[in-house]
Tab-separated table of C-alpha atoms in Angstrom:
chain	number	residue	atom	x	y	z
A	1	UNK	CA	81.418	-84.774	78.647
A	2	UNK	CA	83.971	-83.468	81.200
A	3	UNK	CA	83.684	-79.755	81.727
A	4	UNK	CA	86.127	-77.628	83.605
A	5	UNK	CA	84.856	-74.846	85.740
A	6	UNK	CA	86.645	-71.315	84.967
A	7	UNK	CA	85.996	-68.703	87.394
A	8	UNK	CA	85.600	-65.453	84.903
A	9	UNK	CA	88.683	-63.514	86.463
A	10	UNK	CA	91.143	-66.357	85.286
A	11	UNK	CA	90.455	-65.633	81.689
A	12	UNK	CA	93.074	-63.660	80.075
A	13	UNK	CA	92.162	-61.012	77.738
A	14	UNK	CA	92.926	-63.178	75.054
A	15	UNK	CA	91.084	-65.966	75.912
A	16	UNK	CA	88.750	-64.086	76.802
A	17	UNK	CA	88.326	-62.472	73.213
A	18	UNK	CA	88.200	-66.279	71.647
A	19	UNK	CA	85.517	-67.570	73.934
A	20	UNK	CA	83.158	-64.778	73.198
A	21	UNK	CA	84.278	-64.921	68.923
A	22	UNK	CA	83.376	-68.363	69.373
A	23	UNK	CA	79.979	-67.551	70.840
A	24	UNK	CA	79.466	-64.627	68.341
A	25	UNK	CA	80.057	-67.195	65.654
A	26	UNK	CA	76.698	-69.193	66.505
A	27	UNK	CA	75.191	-65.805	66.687
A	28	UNK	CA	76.659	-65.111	62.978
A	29	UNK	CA	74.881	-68.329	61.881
A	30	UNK	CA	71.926	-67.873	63.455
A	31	UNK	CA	71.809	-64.021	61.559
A	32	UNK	CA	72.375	-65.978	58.530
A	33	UNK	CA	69.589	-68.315	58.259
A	34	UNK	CA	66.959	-66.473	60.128
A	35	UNK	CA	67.354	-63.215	57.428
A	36	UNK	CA	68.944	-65.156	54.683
A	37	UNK	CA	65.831	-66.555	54.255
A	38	UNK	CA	63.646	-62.821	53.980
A	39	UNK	CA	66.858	-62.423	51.250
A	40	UNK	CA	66.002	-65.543	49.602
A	41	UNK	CA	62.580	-65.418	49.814
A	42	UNK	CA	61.964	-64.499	45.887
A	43	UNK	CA	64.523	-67.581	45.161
A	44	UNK	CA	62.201	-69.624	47.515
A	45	UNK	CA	58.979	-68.151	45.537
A	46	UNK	CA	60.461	-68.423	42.101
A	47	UNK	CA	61.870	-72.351	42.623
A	48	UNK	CA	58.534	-73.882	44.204
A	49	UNK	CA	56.769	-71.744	41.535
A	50	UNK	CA	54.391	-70.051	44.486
A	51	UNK	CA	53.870	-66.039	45.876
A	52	UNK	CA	55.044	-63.854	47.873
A	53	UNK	CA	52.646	-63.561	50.459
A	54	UNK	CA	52.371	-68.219	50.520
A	55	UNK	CA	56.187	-68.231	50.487
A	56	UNK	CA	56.228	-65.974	53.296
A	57	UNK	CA	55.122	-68.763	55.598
A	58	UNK	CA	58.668	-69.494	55.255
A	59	UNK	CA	59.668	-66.789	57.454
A	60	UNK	CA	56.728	-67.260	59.968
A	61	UNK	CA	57.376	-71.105	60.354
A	62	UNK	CA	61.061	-69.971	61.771
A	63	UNK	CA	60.096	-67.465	63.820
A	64	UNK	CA	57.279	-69.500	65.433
A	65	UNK	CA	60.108	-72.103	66.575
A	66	UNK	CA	61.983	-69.673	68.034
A	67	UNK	CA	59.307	-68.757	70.065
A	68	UNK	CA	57.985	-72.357	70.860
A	69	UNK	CA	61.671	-73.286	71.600
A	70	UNK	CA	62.709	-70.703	73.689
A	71	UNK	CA	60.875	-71.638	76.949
A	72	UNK	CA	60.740	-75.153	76.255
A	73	UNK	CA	64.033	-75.759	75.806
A	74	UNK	CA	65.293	-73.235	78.361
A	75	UNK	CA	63.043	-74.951	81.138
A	76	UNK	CA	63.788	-78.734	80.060
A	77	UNK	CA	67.531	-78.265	80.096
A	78	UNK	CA	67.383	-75.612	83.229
A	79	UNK	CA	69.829	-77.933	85.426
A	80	UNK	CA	72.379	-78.203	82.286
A	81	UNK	CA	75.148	-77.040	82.465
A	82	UNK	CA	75.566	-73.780	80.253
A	83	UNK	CA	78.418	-75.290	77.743
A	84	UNK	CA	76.675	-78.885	77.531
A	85	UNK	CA	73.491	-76.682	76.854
A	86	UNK	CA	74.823	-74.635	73.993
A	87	UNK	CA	76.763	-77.996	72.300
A	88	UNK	CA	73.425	-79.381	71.854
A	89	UNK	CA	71.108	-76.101	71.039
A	90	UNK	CA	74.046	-75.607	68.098
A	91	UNK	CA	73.533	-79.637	67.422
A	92	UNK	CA	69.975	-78.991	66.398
A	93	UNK	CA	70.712	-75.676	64.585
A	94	UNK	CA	72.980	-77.824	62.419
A	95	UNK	CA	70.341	-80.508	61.908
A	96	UNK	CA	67.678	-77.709	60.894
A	97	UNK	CA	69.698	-76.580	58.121
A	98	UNK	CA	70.817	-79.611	56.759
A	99	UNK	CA	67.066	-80.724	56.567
A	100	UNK	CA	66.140	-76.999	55.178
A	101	UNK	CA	69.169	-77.582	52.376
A	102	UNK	CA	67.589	-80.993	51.139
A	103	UNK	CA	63.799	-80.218	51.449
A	104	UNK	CA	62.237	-80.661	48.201
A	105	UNK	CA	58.611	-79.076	48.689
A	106	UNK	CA	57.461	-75.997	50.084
A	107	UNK	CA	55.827	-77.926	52.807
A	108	UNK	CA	58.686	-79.629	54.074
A	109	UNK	CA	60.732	-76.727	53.702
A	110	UNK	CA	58.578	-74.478	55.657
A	111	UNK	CA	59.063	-78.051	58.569
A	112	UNK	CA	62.261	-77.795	58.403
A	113	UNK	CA	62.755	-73.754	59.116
A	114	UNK	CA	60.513	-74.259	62.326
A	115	UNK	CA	62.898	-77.229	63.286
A	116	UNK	CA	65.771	-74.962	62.796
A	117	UNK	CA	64.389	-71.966	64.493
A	118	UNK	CA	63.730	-74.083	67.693
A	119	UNK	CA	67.355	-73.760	69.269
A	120	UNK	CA	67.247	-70.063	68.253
A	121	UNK	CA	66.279	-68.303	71.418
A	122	UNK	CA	67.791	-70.880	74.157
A	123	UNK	CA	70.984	-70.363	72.071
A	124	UNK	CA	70.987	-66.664	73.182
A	125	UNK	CA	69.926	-66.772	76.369
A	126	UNK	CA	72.340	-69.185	77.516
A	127	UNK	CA	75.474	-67.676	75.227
A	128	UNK	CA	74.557	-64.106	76.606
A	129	UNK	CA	74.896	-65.487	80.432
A	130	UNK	CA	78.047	-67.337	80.005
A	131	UNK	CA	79.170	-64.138	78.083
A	132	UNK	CA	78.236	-62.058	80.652
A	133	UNK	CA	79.858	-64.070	83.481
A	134	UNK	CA	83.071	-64.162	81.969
A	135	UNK	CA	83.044	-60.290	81.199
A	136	UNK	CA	82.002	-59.539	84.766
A	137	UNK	CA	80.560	-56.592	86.759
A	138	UNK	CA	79.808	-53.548	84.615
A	139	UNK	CA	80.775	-54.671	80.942
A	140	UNK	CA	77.996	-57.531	81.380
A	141	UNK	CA	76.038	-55.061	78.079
A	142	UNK	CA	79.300	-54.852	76.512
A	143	UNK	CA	79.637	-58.469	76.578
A	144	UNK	CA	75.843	-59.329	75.093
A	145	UNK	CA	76.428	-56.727	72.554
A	146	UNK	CA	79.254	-58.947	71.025
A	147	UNK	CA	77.596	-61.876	71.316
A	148	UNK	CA	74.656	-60.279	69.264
A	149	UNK	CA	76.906	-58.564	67.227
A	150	UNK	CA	77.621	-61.980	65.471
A	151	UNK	CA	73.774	-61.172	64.342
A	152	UNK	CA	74.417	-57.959	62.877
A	153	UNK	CA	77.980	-58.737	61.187
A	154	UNK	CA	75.875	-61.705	59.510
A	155	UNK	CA	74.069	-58.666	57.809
A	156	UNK	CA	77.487	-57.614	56.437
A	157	UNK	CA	78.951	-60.696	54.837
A	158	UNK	CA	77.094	-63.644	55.996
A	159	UNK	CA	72.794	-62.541	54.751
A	160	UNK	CA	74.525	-60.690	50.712
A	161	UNK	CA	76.601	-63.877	50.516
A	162	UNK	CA	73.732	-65.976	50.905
A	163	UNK	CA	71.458	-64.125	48.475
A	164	UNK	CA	73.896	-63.607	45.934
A	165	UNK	CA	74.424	-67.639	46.458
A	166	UNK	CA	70.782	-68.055	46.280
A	167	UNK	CA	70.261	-66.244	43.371
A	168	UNK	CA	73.297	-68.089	41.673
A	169	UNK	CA	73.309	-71.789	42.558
A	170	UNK	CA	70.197	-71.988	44.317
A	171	UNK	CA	68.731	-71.308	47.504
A	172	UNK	CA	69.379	-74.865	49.191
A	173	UNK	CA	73.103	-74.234	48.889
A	174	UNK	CA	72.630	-70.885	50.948
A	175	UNK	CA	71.096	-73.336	53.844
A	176	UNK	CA	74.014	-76.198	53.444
A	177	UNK	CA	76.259	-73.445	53.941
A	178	UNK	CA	74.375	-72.304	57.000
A	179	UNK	CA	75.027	-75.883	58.620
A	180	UNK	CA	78.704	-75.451	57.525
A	181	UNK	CA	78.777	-72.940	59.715
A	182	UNK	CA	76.563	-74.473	63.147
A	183	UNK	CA	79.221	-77.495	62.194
A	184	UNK	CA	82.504	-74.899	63.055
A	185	UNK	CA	80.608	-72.921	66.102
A	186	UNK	CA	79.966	-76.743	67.871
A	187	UNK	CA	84.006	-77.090	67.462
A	188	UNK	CA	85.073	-73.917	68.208
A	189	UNK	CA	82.399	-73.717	71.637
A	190	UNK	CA	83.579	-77.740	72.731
A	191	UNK	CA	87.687	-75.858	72.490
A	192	UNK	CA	86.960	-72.307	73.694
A	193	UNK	CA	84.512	-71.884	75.674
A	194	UNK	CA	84.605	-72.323	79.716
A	195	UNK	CA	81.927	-73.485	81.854
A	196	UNK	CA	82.403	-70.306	84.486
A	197	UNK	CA	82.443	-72.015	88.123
A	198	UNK	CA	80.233	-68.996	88.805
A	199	UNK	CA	76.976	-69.932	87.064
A	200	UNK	CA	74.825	-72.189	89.017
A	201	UNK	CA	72.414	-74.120	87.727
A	202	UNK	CA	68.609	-73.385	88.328
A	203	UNK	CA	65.434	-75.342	88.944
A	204	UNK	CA	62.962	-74.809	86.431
A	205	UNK	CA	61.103	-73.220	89.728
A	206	UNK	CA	64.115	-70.738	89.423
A	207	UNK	CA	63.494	-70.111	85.908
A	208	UNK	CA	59.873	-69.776	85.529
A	209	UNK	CA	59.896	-66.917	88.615
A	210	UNK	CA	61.319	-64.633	86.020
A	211	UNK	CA	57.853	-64.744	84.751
A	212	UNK	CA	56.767	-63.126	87.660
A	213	UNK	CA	58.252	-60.000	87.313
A	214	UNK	CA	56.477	-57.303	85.070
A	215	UNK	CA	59.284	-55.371	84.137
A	216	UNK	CA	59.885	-58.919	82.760
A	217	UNK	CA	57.015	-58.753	81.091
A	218	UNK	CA	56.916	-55.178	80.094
A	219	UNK	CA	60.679	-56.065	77.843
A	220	UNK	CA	59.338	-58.939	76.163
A	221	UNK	CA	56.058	-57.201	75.284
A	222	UNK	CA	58.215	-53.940	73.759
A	223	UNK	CA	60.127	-56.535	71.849
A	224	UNK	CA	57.279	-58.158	70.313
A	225	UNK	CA	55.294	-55.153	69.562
A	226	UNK	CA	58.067	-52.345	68.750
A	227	UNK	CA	60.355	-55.151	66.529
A	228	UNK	CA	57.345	-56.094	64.445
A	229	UNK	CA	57.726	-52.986	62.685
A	230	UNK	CA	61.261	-53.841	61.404
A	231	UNK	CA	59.847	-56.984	60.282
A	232	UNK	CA	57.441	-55.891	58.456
A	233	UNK	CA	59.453	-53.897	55.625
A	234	UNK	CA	62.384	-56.325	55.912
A	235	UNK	CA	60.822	-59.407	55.181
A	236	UNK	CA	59.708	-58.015	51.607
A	237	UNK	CA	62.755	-55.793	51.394
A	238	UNK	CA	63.621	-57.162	47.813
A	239	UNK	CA	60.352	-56.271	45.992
A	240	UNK	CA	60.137	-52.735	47.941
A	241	UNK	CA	63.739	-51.447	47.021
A	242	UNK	CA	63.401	-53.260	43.051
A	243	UNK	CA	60.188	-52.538	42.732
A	244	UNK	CA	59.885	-49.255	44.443
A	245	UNK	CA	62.798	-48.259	44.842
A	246	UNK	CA	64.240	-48.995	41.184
A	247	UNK	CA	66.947	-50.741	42.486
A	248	UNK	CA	68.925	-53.493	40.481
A	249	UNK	CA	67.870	-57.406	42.012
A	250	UNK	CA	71.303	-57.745	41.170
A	251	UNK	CA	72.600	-55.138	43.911
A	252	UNK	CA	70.347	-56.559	46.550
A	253	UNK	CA	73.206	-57.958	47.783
A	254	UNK	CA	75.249	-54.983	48.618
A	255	UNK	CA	71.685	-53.364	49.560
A	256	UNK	CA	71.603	-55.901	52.692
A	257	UNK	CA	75.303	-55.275	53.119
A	258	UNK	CA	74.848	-51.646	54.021
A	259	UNK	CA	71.911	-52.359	56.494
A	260	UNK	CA	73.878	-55.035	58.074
A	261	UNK	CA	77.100	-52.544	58.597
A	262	UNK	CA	74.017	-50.142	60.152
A	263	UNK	CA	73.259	-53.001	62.779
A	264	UNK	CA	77.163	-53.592	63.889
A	265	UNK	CA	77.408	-49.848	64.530
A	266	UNK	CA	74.237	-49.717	65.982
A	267	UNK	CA	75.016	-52.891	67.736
A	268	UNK	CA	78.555	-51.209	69.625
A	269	UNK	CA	76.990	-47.989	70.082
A	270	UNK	CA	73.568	-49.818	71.829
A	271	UNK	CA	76.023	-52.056	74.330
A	272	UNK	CA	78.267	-48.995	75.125
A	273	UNK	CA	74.546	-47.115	75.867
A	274	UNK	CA	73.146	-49.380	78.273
A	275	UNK	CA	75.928	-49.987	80.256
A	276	UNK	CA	76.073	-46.165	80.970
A	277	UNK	CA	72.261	-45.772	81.301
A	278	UNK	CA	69.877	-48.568	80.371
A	279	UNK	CA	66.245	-46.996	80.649
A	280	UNK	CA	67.076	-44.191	78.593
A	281	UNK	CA	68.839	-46.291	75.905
A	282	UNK	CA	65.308	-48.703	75.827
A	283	UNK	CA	63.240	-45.504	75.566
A	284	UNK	CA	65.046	-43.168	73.133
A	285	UNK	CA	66.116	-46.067	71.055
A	286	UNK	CA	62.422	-47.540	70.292
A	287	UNK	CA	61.434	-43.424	69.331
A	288	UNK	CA	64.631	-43.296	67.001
A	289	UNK	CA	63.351	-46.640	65.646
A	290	UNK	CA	60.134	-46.138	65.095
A	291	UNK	CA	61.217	-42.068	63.450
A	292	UNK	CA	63.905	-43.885	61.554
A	293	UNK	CA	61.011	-46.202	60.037
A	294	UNK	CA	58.825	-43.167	58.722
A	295	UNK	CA	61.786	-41.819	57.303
A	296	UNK	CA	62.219	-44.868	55.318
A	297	UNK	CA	58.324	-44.733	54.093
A	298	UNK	CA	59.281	-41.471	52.785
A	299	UNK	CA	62.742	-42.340	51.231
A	300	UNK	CA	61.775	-45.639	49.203
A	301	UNK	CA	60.685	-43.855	45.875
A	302	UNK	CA	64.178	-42.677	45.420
A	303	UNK	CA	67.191	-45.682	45.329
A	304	UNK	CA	69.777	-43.788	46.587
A	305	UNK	CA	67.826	-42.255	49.934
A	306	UNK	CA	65.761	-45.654	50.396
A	307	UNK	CA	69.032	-47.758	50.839
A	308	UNK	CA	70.455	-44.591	53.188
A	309	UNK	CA	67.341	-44.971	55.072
A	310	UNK	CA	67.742	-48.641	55.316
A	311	UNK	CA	71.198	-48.405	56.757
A	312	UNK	CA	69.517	-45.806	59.437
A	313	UNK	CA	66.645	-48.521	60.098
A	314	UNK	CA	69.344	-51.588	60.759
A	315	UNK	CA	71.718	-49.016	63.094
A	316	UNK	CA	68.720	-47.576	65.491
A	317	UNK	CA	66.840	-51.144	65.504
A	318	UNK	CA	70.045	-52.858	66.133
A	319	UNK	CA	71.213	-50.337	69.251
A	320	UNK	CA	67.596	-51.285	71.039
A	321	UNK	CA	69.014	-55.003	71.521
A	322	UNK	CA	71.736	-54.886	73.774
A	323	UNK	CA	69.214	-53.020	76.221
A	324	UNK	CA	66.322	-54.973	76.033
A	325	UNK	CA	68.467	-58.200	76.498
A	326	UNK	CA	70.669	-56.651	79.425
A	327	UNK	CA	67.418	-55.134	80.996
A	328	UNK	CA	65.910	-58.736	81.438
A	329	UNK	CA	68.366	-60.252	82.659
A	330	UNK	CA	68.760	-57.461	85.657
A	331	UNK	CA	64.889	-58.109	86.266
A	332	UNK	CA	64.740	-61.692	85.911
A	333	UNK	CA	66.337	-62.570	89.497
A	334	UNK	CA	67.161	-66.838	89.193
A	335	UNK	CA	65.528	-66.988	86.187
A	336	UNK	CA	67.941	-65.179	83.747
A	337	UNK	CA	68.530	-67.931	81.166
A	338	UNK	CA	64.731	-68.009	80.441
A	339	UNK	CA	64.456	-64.125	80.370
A	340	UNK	CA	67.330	-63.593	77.833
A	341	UNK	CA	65.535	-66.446	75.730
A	342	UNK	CA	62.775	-65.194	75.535
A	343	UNK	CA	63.730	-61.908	74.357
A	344	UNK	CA	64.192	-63.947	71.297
A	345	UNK	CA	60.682	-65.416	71.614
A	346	UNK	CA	59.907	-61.621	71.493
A	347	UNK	CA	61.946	-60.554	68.504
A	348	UNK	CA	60.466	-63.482	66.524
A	349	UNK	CA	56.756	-62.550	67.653
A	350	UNK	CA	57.980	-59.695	65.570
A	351	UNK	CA	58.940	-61.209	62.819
A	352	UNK	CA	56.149	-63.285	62.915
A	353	UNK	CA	53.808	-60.698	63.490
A	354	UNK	CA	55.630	-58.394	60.772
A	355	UNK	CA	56.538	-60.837	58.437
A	356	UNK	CA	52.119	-61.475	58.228
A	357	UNK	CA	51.283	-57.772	58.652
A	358	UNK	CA	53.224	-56.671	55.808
A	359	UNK	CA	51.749	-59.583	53.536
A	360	UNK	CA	48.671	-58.756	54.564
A	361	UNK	CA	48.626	-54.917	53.475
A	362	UNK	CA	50.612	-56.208	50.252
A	363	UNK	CA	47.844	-58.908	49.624
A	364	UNK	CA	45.258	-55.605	49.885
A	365	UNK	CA	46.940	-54.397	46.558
A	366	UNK	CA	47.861	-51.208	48.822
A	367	UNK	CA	51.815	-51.882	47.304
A	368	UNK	CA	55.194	-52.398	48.552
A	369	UNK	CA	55.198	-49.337	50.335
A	370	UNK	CA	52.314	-50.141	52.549
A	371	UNK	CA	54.628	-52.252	55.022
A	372	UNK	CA	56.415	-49.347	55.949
A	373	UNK	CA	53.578	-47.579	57.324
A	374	UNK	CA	52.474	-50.458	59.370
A	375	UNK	CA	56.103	-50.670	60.713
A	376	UNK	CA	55.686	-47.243	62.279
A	377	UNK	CA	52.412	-48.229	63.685
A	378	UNK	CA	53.907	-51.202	65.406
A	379	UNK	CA	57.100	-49.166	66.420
A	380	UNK	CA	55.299	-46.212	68.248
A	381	UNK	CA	53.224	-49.749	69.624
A	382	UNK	CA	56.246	-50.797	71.350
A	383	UNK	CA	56.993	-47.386	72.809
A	384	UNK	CA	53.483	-46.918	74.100
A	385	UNK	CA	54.783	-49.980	76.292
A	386	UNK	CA	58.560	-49.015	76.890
A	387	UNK	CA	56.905	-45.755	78.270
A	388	UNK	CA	54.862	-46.672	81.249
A	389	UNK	CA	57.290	-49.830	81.914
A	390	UNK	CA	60.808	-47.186	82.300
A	391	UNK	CA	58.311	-44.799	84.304
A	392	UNK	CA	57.300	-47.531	86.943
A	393	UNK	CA	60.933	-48.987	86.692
A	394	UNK	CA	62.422	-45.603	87.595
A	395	UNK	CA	60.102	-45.347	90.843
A	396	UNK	CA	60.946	-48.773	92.386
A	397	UNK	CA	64.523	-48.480	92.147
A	398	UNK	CA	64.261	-45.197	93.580
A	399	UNK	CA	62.221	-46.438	96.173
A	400	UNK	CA	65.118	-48.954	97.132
A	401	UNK	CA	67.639	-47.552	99.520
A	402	UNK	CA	71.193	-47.436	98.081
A	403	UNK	CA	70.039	-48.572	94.485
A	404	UNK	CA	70.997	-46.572	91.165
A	405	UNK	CA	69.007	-46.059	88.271
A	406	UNK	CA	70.425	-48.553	86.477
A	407	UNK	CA	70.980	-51.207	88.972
A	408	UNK	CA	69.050	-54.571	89.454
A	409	UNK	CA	66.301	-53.598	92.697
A	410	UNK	CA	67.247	-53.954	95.592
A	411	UNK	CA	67.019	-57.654	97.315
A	412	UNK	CA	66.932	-59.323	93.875
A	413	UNK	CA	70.774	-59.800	93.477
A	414	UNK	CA	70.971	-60.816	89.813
A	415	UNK	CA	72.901	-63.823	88.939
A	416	UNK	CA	75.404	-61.404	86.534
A	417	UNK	CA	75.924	-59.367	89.535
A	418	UNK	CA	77.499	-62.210	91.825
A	419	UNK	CA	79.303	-63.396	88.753
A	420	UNK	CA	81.171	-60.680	88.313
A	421	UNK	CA	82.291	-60.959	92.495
A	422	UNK	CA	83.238	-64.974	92.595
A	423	UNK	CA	86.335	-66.381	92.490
């Protein structure tokens, strides 16, 4: 394939605008299938005739190929360029689904999600750079925001529509729409979306030295820890708010709707945050999160206050990922792709992680409540982290003559900073 090279500053507004819709898109579809399939879990359950906690696997099978596919993919394709590397990440996000539509046992189903969750991460991490390049010095969290925000508008329209398709038709159809979808994002990136002549491509050298930073580490680890929490009540959020909660399984749709217009506010609010200060938006958004979590343990017995609490979990959880994702990529140095990838590796430790937690405390017969208690455990888990990591971040930029707070350190030029400066 014949790319051209667009240096970010000839992009007009307008074209601008496309290229990143058309990135957001593959975001939208990725927020489909990965929480679609917490929504359609009881569907799952009710067609292969298993439980809750078995079906659940369903969930963790994804969310382990994210976090397998993140690095691997990320390092194998590190001297790709960025467009050829999202055309064929979205290429395998399309084959997922199609095989998760047609899979006619639990056990190939559960294949099929890990196949589909493989191109997850890499997907982000290379959509949030090009992103970022093309929006240029100081709107680079602005930029990843609306990339991401494709994953919280999915909550709107894209995880209801799903469920209520599930529900009505079955839950394959939910997953052939899914690939619909991957099949307009490969179109719409091959059209839209420039190869900026400012990203260079890495050695896998390049991209495994992001490893070597612990602030690096410090992100990943808040992500895996502190998101676990969210997990954990949203990947049984249909039996907590019917069962619980009282609320119809028929308004489950319109349930998820309201959490998913939570995580676009959240979402705008979180990119604005980071670009003004980025440590405090990392710290003070994990406490909100993990407060915001408690008060839905205390709201679920009503219907009304549980699905107002729910909206509050999706907007503070959502306004965390903007930071953490701009924060590795200032730490990562050469290795930014793999940094922003793994933050999904992360995220989907933390679904993992909650998705098993909160079957596990269910499986104990301690109710549907029970997940929600563990979520604040693993939420004030993933502050203990951001804590010590924003103190020791604080002091070395500090320490570095002519450096900001919220500037990369000095002598590790990031590469978002020189794309924003190339022509």
């Amino acid at each position: 394939m014949t790319e051209t090279q667009t240096p970010s500053s000839a992009l007009s507004p307008a074209r601008l605008a496309i290229a990143i819709a058309a990135l957001a898109m593959g975001g939208f579809g990725i927020g489909v299938t990965e929480f679609a399939s917490m929504g359609l879990l009881r569907s799952i359950a009710d067609g292969f005739g298993t439980t809750e906690a078995s079906t659940g696997v369903v969930i963790s099978a994804y969310a382990l190929g994210v976090v397998i596919g993140a690095p691997l993919l990320t390092i194998a394709a590190a001297r790709m360029r960025r467009k050829n590397l999202l055309l064929v990440l979205v290429a395998l996000f399309i084959l997922g689904n199609g095989l998760s539509a047609l899979a006619p046992s639990l056990n190939l189903l559960i294949a099929a999600r890990f196949l589909a969750g493989v191109p997850h991460g890499a997907y982000f991490g290379a959509a949030c750079l090009v992103a970022a390049a093309m929006a240029g010095k100081g709107r680079e969290a602005r930029a990843v925001s609306l990339v991401i925000l494709g994953l919280s508008v999915a909550n709107v329209v894209g995880v209801p529509g799903a469920t209520f398709l599930g529900d009505a038709v079955g839950w394959e159809w939910a997953f052939g729409v899914v690939a619909a979808i991957g099949a307009l994002t490969f179109v719409s990136i091959a059209v839209f979306v420039p190869n900026p002549a400012s990203l260079e491509t890495v050695s896998v050298k390049d991209e495994l030295s992001a490893l070597r930073q612990p602030q690096v580490l410090y992100t990943l680890a808040m992500g895996a820890v502190g998101f676990g929490g969210l997990f954990a009540i949203y990947s049984y959020i249909q039996w907590t708010m019917v069962e619980v909660s009282g609320v119809p399984r028929e308004a489950m749709p319109a349930v998820l709707a309201v959490y998913g217009v939570g995580m676009v506010i959240g979402g705008l609010i979180g990119g604005a945050l980071a670009d003004r200060n980025l440590e405090r938006t990392v710290l003070y958004g994990i406490a909100v999160m993990a407060a915001m979590l408690a008060v839905f343990y205390l709201a679920t017995p009503n219907a009304v206050t549980s699905v107002i609490a729910l909206f509050l979990v999706g907007l503070s959880s959502s306004a965390v990922i903007p930071a953490l994702q701009t924060r590795l990529m200032q730490w990562a140095g050469r290795g930014q792709t793999l940094a922003a990838a793994l933050n999904h590796s992360a995220l989907n430790t933390a679904n993992a992680l909650g998705a098993w937690l909160g079957g596990v405390v269910i499986a104990a017969g301690w109710g549907y409540r029970a997940p929600a208690v563990a979520a604040v455990g693993l939420a004030l888990g993933g502050l203990a982290i951001a804590v010590p990591a924003v103190i020791q971040a604080r002091k070395a930029r500090s320490a570095a003559p002519g450096s900001s707070t919220d500037a990369a350190p000095t002598g590790r030029v990031s590469e978002v900073e020189v794309l924003g400066t190339e022509h």
